[in-house]
Amino acid sequence: MKICGPKLSLCGLIISVWGIIQLVLMGLFFYINSVALIEDLPIDEEFNSVEEFYTAATSAYNQNAYNCWIAACIYVLTLLLSAQQFYVNSRATAN
Amino acid sequence: MGSLFRSEEMTLCQLFLQSEAAYACVSELGELGLVQFRDLNPDVNVFQRKFVNEVRRCDEMERKLRYLEKEIKKDGIPMLDTGESPEAPQPREMIDLEATFEKLENELREVNQNAEALKRNFLELTELKHILRKTQVFFDETVPTVSYNTSSSTATFKSRWRYGRRQMADNQNEDEQAQLLGEEAGVRASQPGQNLKLGFVAGVILRERLAAFERMLWRACRGNVFLRQAMIESPLEDPSNGDQVYKSVFIIFFQGDQLKTRVKKICEGFRATLYPCPEAPADRREMAMGVMTRIEDLNTVLGQTQDHRHRVLVAAAKNLKIVRKIKAIYHTLNLFNLDVTQKCLIAECWVPVLDIETIQLALRRGTERSGSSVPPILNRMQTFENPPTYNRTNKFTKAFQALIDAYGVASYREMNPAPYTIITFPFLFAVMFGDLGHGTLMALFGLWMIRKEKGLAAQKTTNEIWNIFFGGRYIIFLMGVFSMYTGLIYNDIFSKSLNIFGSHWHVNYNKTTVLNNKHLQLNPSTVDYEGEPYPFGMDPIWQVATANKIIFQNSYKMKISIILGVIHMIFGVSLSLHNHTYFKNRNAVLYEFIPQLVFLVMMFFYLALLMFIKWNRYAATNSPPYSAGCAPSILITFIDMVLGNTPKTPLEGCESYMYAGQSLFQSLFRFIALCCIPVMLLGKPLKIIQARRQANRQNLTGATSDAEVGMTNGTAGGGAGHGGGGDNHEEEELSEICIHQGIHTIEFVLGSVSHTASYLRLWALSLAHAQLAEVLWNMVLSIGLRQEGWTGGIMLTIVFAFWAILTIGILVLMEGLSAFLHTLRLHWVEFQSKFYKGTGYAFQPFAFDQIIENGGTPAVEGAE
């Protein structure tokens, strides 16, 4: 079954591969609480105590790590989809 | 030695070719592609040359081949491009070729005509088939639709027809016409004098004309005709132009001959094709059968015609190259001179000295092939003309050489900047483009093109942008790799930092301090800083130092770019030494190279040195006068040095100078640099005047040895035009030399200031790139990351795709292009102005490869 053309499937292929690699790595970095990524956490600016901040930050880090991995998994799906489409398209042009 | 550092040594040769052997020899030389012929009869009109006739015949053959090629393309036959090119055939084979092409062309025309006729036939039959099929439906369909009153005397034409139709359907085995007539007669018995014959015509019309057709019929016949139509679903092929057209079948019922003629005229007017359609269903069925068999027959015939056409075309496809070669050879032969005896042709050509052997071998092969006994003679000639510049390149160096040649083709045997550009170009690009992520993307793209090189090169496209990318694949790859390196140095990967070795800064504040203060500083003089720098590149701590990250990086990148620029320029000036020594230009070494180098070193290399001294001497841990607060501004120091100002009184406990005797050294350097200017300005002109006087005196005494004078003057002329002879150097005006030298000096002195400043673009672009990457991350990807809860994953997927596309589009493509252009400028202006003249002209050898690739006439212009 053909859904998208050769260019779109190639684009999907490239972005999926890139997305899988980068998002898996980013998930890893969130998981080990990388300081460089602290600005990208969904947490408030103000906290009353240090402990409160730590718990919020840790849970946000973990949440973001899982979100990254979820996104990576979705990209695995799009990778499979675009790979199949790419295959269909290349078959179509070969014939 | 053939090297990339200088262009090939060239020599002008005279070539004597025996008339019979000339063709074969030139053919061999064309395969070789190492010889540039000069036009020896530039005054002769194109139509008066010797081999005009042959060229015309080739043109005619080419025209035929183009026709064949067009037909081949139309049929979608793959033109087999095996990469190998057949040798140019003997001149006597040309007649055969001509005959073959003539035959092919005629054959093809005939086949085309036949095919068209067959197709027209086919179209008619298909239309007839559709008519028969559709009208059958018209005739059959009406049974259940009509509720009809037989006694109605006011029945319309329509219902009368319907009635008739019903009867027909009821009594299919009977003669319809008779039935219809009988019925009509029965019904219409009370209305005598009416023409009771109900006729019909059937045909096919273009679908878009149908509406107008229907209205026209209605109006012209005052509603007395009845039209039924049905669409033909599948498109039909128009035989005249091969377009796919949609048509409709129609059938018109009418009464009487007058209406019949009218209807027929209207049909004609609308270009509808009418087909005879038998009235009896049995006849129709029979006819349909007949049509079907005829269509099948026609299909086989058409298939065979197509095959035949295919075969004819395939046979023609490979001949195109040969004719181009023949034509090129005759074009070249037209450039030659006939000698008086008409027995031999004389050619003049530029030849790389290293390749004379191979050329002679090729000539010998040519003579053998032509069966001639007299060997061709290749004679080296003395000339005062400037030979063309020929740089041997391979697929790797070709792109870099193209960058240089785009500015100006090197003068003959001048230093070629291309080999140095191979390193400096990607490096300076990377300084501006430094980002590990973007560099990786670029390098991967380049690597892919390099790996798939053969396949990609084979599918020649006319897409200009793609061709540019593909031509520069090695540059792109190197730029990507170098950007990865500088990205690691800047510690930037998509604007984020990597903490590979662990930051060497530590936060030693206690909890309450951190909680109560908005801004906190880490002091490098305390235990906050380990004292050892981060092992490789920028410390990742700067990623979180939002307040002064840019301030710190600006200072660092600005200094780096000046240091790189000064080194690059000094390198450029030292390359000019190689030029001067190669051309044995002692005056230029003494009065141009040395003062230039001294000037540059005294002023700008010293500036770079000051930066190192400052980095080395001042530290936060030091006590005054070498503490952080005491460090002087390099820029102010340098301005003070040039203007001779005494520096402002420093802060308490600091010193205004970085090292002992700085003031003395600076005045000394300034003095030396200033002294260099008059040397540059006057040194060479004075020397030339002196040499001329001496020469004149010697001329008077009779001893003529102006070889050396000619040499020095010749190079003093510099970029001035070298006309024909070598003697016009002597006449060069003294004032011209002085003006030229003055311009050159001013250009260098002012240029060294402005060029140094120009290298600051390295800093500016790298800053802009880093900031843009950061903005893109914060504005786009952060949206996906800052989503709370589990929906974030899906959101992140979408946002990431956006971010990835923007990264490619803006940061890699657009920023990459801008960094590329700035790098190009730095090479063309700042680097090459120090040593490169670029006033040569390129060597354009007579080569079949190029002629076939360009597809046009060969470049036959001579050395002029």
PDB file of C-alpha atoms in Angstrom, chain B residues 83-210:
ATOM      1  CA  GLY B  83      30.647   5.255 -20.167  1.00  0.00           C
ATOM      2  CA  GLU B  84      32.990   4.045 -22.874  1.00  0.00           C
ATOM      3  CA  SER B  85      33.129   6.151 -25.992  1.00  0.00           C
ATOM      4  CA  PRO B  86      33.741   4.548 -29.349  1.00  0.00           C
ATOM      5  CA  GLU B  87      36.669   5.805 -31.368  1.00  0.00           C
ATOM      6  CA  ALA B  88      36.039   8.279 -34.098  1.00  0.00           C
ATOM      7  CA  PRO B  89      35.581   6.374 -37.347  1.00  0.00           C
ATOM      8  CA  GLN B  90      37.713   6.813 -40.427  1.00  0.00           C
ATOM      9  CA  PRO B  91      36.693   9.659 -42.707  1.00  0.00           C
ATOM     10  CA  ARG B  92      35.731   7.239 -45.431  1.00  0.00           C
ATOM     11  CA  GLU B  93      33.204   5.662 -43.088  1.00  0.00           C
ATOM     12  CA  MET B  94      31.402   8.946 -42.940  1.00  0.00           C
ATOM     13  CA  ILE B  95      29.535   8.207 -46.138  1.00  0.00           C
ATOM     14  CA  ASP B  96      28.330   4.930 -44.715  1.00  0.00           C
ATOM     15  CA  LEU B  97      27.221   6.676 -41.585  1.00  0.00           C
ATOM     16  CA  GLU B  98      25.390   9.279 -43.594  1.00  0.00           C
ATOM     17  CA  ALA B  99      23.632   6.589 -45.583  1.00  0.00           C
ATOM     18  CA  THR B 100      22.725   4.713 -42.428  1.00  0.00           C
ATOM     19  CA  PHE B 101      21.276   7.769 -40.787  1.00  0.00           C
ATOM     20  CA  GLU B 102      19.393   8.707 -43.917  1.00  0.00           C
ATOM     21  CA  LYS B 103      17.910   5.243 -44.018  1.00  0.00           C
ATOM     22  CA  LEU B 104      17.115   5.260 -40.336  1.00  0.00           C
ATOM     23  CA  GLU B 105      15.457   8.610 -40.570  1.00  0.00           C
ATOM     24  CA  ASN B 106      13.328   7.653 -43.542  1.00  0.00           C
ATOM     25  CA  GLU B 107      12.433   4.380 -41.987  1.00  0.00           C
ATOM     26  CA  LEU B 108      11.453   6.082 -38.811  1.00  0.00           C
ATOM     27  CA  ARG B 109       9.352   8.640 -40.593  1.00  0.00           C
ATOM     28  CA  GLU B 110       7.577   5.893 -42.469  1.00  0.00           C
ATOM     29  CA  VAL B 111       7.054   3.876 -39.341  1.00  0.00           C
ATOM     30  CA  ASN B 112       5.718   6.919 -37.605  1.00  0.00           C
ATOM     31  CA  GLN B 113       3.283   7.629 -40.406  1.00  0.00           C
ATOM     32  CA  ASN B 114       2.106   4.059 -40.464  1.00  0.00           C
ATOM     33  CA  ALA B 115       1.803   3.999 -36.745  1.00  0.00           C
ATOM     34  CA  GLU B 116      -0.284   7.109 -36.823  1.00  0.00           C
ATOM     35  CA  ALA B 117      -2.605   5.732 -39.459  1.00  0.00           C
ATOM     36  CA  LEU B 118      -2.919   2.527 -37.526  1.00  0.00           C
ATOM     37  CA  LYS B 119      -3.632   4.405 -34.377  1.00  0.00           C
ATOM     38  CA  ARG B 120      -6.299   6.466 -36.056  1.00  0.00           C
ATOM     39  CA  ASN B 121      -7.846   3.279 -37.283  1.00  0.00           C
ATOM     40  CA  PHE B 122      -7.628   1.838 -33.856  1.00  0.00           C
ATOM     41  CA  LEU B 123      -9.258   4.884 -32.353  1.00  0.00           C
ATOM     42  CA  GLU B 124     -12.146   4.687 -34.789  1.00  0.00           C
ATOM     43  CA  LEU B 125     -12.686   1.056 -34.041  1.00  0.00           C
ATOM     44  CA  THR B 126     -12.563   1.596 -30.318  1.00  0.00           C
ATOM     45  CA  GLU B 127     -15.059   4.398 -30.625  1.00  0.00           C
ATOM     46  CA  LEU B 128     -17.311   2.219 -32.678  1.00  0.00           C
ATOM     47  CA  LYS B 129     -17.012  -0.511 -30.114  1.00  0.00           C
ATOM     48  CA  HIS B 130     -18.053   1.890 -27.396  1.00  0.00           C
ATOM     49  CA  ILE B 131     -20.950   3.151 -29.504  1.00  0.00           C
ATOM     50  CA  LEU B 132     -22.244  -0.307 -30.073  1.00  0.00           C
ATOM     51  CA  ARG B 133     -21.967  -1.167 -26.449  1.00  0.00           C
ATOM     52  CA  LYS B 134     -23.571   2.001 -25.171  1.00  0.00           C
ATOM     53  CA  THR B 135     -26.342   2.185 -27.713  1.00  0.00           C
ATOM     54  CA  GLN B 136     -27.243  -1.352 -26.833  1.00  0.00           C
ATOM     55  CA  VAL B 137     -27.824  -0.049 -23.361  1.00  0.00           C
ATOM     56  CA  PHE B 138     -29.993   2.794 -24.712  1.00  0.00           C
ATOM     57  CA  PHE B 139     -32.056   0.411 -26.710  1.00  0.00           C
ATOM     58  CA  ASP B 140     -32.450  -1.999 -23.844  1.00  0.00           C
ATOM     59  CA  GLU B 141     -32.956   0.151 -20.856  1.00  0.00           C
ATOM     60  CA  THR B 142     -36.370   1.789 -21.049  1.00  0.00           C
ATOM     61  CA  VAL B 143     -38.682  -1.057 -20.113  1.00  0.00           C
ATOM     62  CA  PRO B 144     -39.285  -0.401 -16.470  1.00  0.00           C
ATOM     63  CA  THR B 145     -39.095   3.360 -16.539  1.00  0.00           C
ATOM     64  CA  VAL B 146     -42.188   4.420 -18.414  1.00  0.00           C
ATOM     65  CA  SER B 147     -45.767   4.510 -17.326  1.00  0.00           C
ATOM     66  CA  TYR B 148     -47.466   5.477 -20.448  1.00  0.00           C
ATOM     67  CA  ASN B 149     -50.909   6.035 -21.751  1.00  0.00           C
ATOM     68  CA  THR B 150     -51.541   4.744 -25.265  1.00  0.00           C
ATOM     69  CA  SER B 151     -54.614   6.779 -25.857  1.00  0.00           C
ATOM     70  CA  SER B 152     -52.978  10.105 -25.223  1.00  0.00           C
ATOM     71  CA  SER B 153     -53.073  11.995 -28.454  1.00  0.00           C
ATOM     72  CA  THR B 154     -50.998  14.837 -27.058  1.00  0.00           C
ATOM     73  CA  ALA B 155     -48.031  12.640 -26.332  1.00  0.00           C
ATOM     74  CA  THR B 156     -44.763  14.369 -26.876  1.00  0.00           C
ATOM     75  CA  PHE B 157     -42.148  13.231 -29.216  1.00  0.00           C
ATOM     76  CA  LYS B 158     -40.308  11.904 -26.277  1.00  0.00           C
ATOM     77  CA  SER B 159     -43.044   9.678 -25.019  1.00  0.00           C
ATOM     78  CA  ARG B 160     -43.704   8.513 -28.495  1.00  0.00           C
ATOM     79  CA  TRP B 161     -40.172   7.439 -28.718  1.00  0.00           C
ATOM     80  CA  ARG B 162     -40.356   5.798 -25.397  1.00  0.00           C
ATOM     81  CA  TYR B 163     -43.309   3.900 -26.523  1.00  0.00           C
ATOM     82  CA  GLY B 164     -41.451   2.820 -29.557  1.00  0.00           C
ATOM     83  CA  ARG B 165     -38.537   1.854 -27.396  1.00  0.00           C
ATOM     84  CA  ARG B 166     -40.756  -0.218 -25.235  1.00  0.00           C
ATOM     85  CA  GLN B 167     -42.131  -2.010 -28.155  1.00  0.00           C
ATOM     86  CA  MET B 168     -38.698  -2.652 -29.406  1.00  0.00           C
ATOM     87  CA  ALA B 169     -37.688  -4.106 -26.117  1.00  0.00           C
ATOM     88  CA  ASP B 170     -40.721  -6.227 -26.069  1.00  0.00           C
ATOM     89  CA  ASN B 171     -40.241  -7.607 -29.500  1.00  0.00           C
ATOM     90  CA  GLN B 172     -36.568  -7.829 -29.913  1.00  0.00           C
ATOM     91  CA  ASN B 173     -36.628 -10.497 -32.495  1.00  0.00           C
ATOM     92  CA  GLU B 174     -38.688  -8.510 -34.893  1.00  0.00           C
ATOM     93  CA  ASP B 175     -37.492  -5.821 -37.168  1.00  0.00           C
ATOM     94  CA  GLU B 176     -37.465  -2.768 -35.005  1.00  0.00           C
ATOM     95  CA  GLN B 177     -38.057  -0.282 -37.731  1.00  0.00           C
ATOM     96  CA  ALA B 178     -41.056  -2.123 -38.964  1.00  0.00           C
ATOM     97  CA  GLN B 179     -42.388  -2.585 -35.525  1.00  0.00           C
ATOM     98  CA  LEU B 180     -41.862   1.020 -34.779  1.00  0.00           C
ATOM     99  CA  LEU B 181     -43.512   2.105 -37.954  1.00  0.00           C
ATOM    100  CA  GLY B 182     -46.398  -0.178 -37.407  1.00  0.00           C
ATOM    101  CA  GLU B 183     -46.922   0.980 -33.934  1.00  0.00           C
ATOM    102  CA  GLU B 184     -46.577   4.591 -34.871  1.00  0.00           C
ATOM    103  CA  ALA B 185     -49.015   4.073 -37.642  1.00  0.00           C
ATOM    104  CA  GLY B 186     -51.425   2.571 -35.211  1.00  0.00           C
ATOM    105  CA  VAL B 187     -51.169   5.396 -32.778  1.00  0.00           C
ATOM    106  CA  ARG B 188     -50.949   8.156 -35.278  1.00  0.00           C
ATOM    107  CA  ALA B 189     -53.699   6.941 -37.567  1.00  0.00           C
ATOM    108  CA  SER B 190     -55.752  10.002 -36.804  1.00  0.00           C
ATOM    109  CA  GLN B 191     -52.950  12.356 -37.817  1.00  0.00           C
ATOM    110  CA  PRO B 192     -52.313  11.894 -41.473  1.00  0.00           C
ATOM    111  CA  GLY B 193     -49.470  13.548 -43.402  1.00  0.00           C
ATOM    112  CA  GLN B 194     -46.989  13.246 -40.612  1.00  0.00           C
ATOM    113  CA  ASN B 195     -43.669  11.680 -41.446  1.00  0.00           C
ATOM    114  CA  LEU B 196     -43.615   8.677 -39.304  1.00  0.00           C
ATOM    115  CA  LYS B 197     -40.093   7.468 -39.938  1.00  0.00           C
ATOM    116  CA  LEU B 198     -38.037   7.705 -36.764  1.00  0.00           C
ATOM    117  CA  GLY B 199     -34.353   7.754 -37.563  1.00  0.00           C
ATOM    118  CA  PHE B 200     -31.268   8.039 -35.451  1.00  0.00           C
ATOM    119  CA  VAL B 201     -27.576   8.806 -35.731  1.00  0.00           C
ATOM    120  CA  ALA B 202     -24.910   7.685 -33.308  1.00  0.00           C
ATOM    121  CA  GLY B 203     -21.465   9.107 -32.777  1.00  0.00           C
ATOM    122  CA  VAL B 204     -18.714  10.151 -30.430  1.00  0.00           C
ATOM    123  CA  ILE B 205     -17.887  13.665 -29.248  1.00  0.00           C
ATOM    124  CA  LEU B 206     -15.349  15.258 -26.937  1.00  0.00           C
ATOM    125  CA  ARG B 207     -16.808  15.364 -23.497  1.00  0.00           C
ATOM    126  CA  GLU B 208     -16.235  19.070 -22.904  1.00  0.00           C
ATOM    127  CA  ARG B 209     -18.159  19.934 -26.091  1.00  0.00           C
ATOM    128  CA  LEU B 210     -21.162  17.906 -25.105  1.00  0.00           C
TER     129      LEU B 210
END
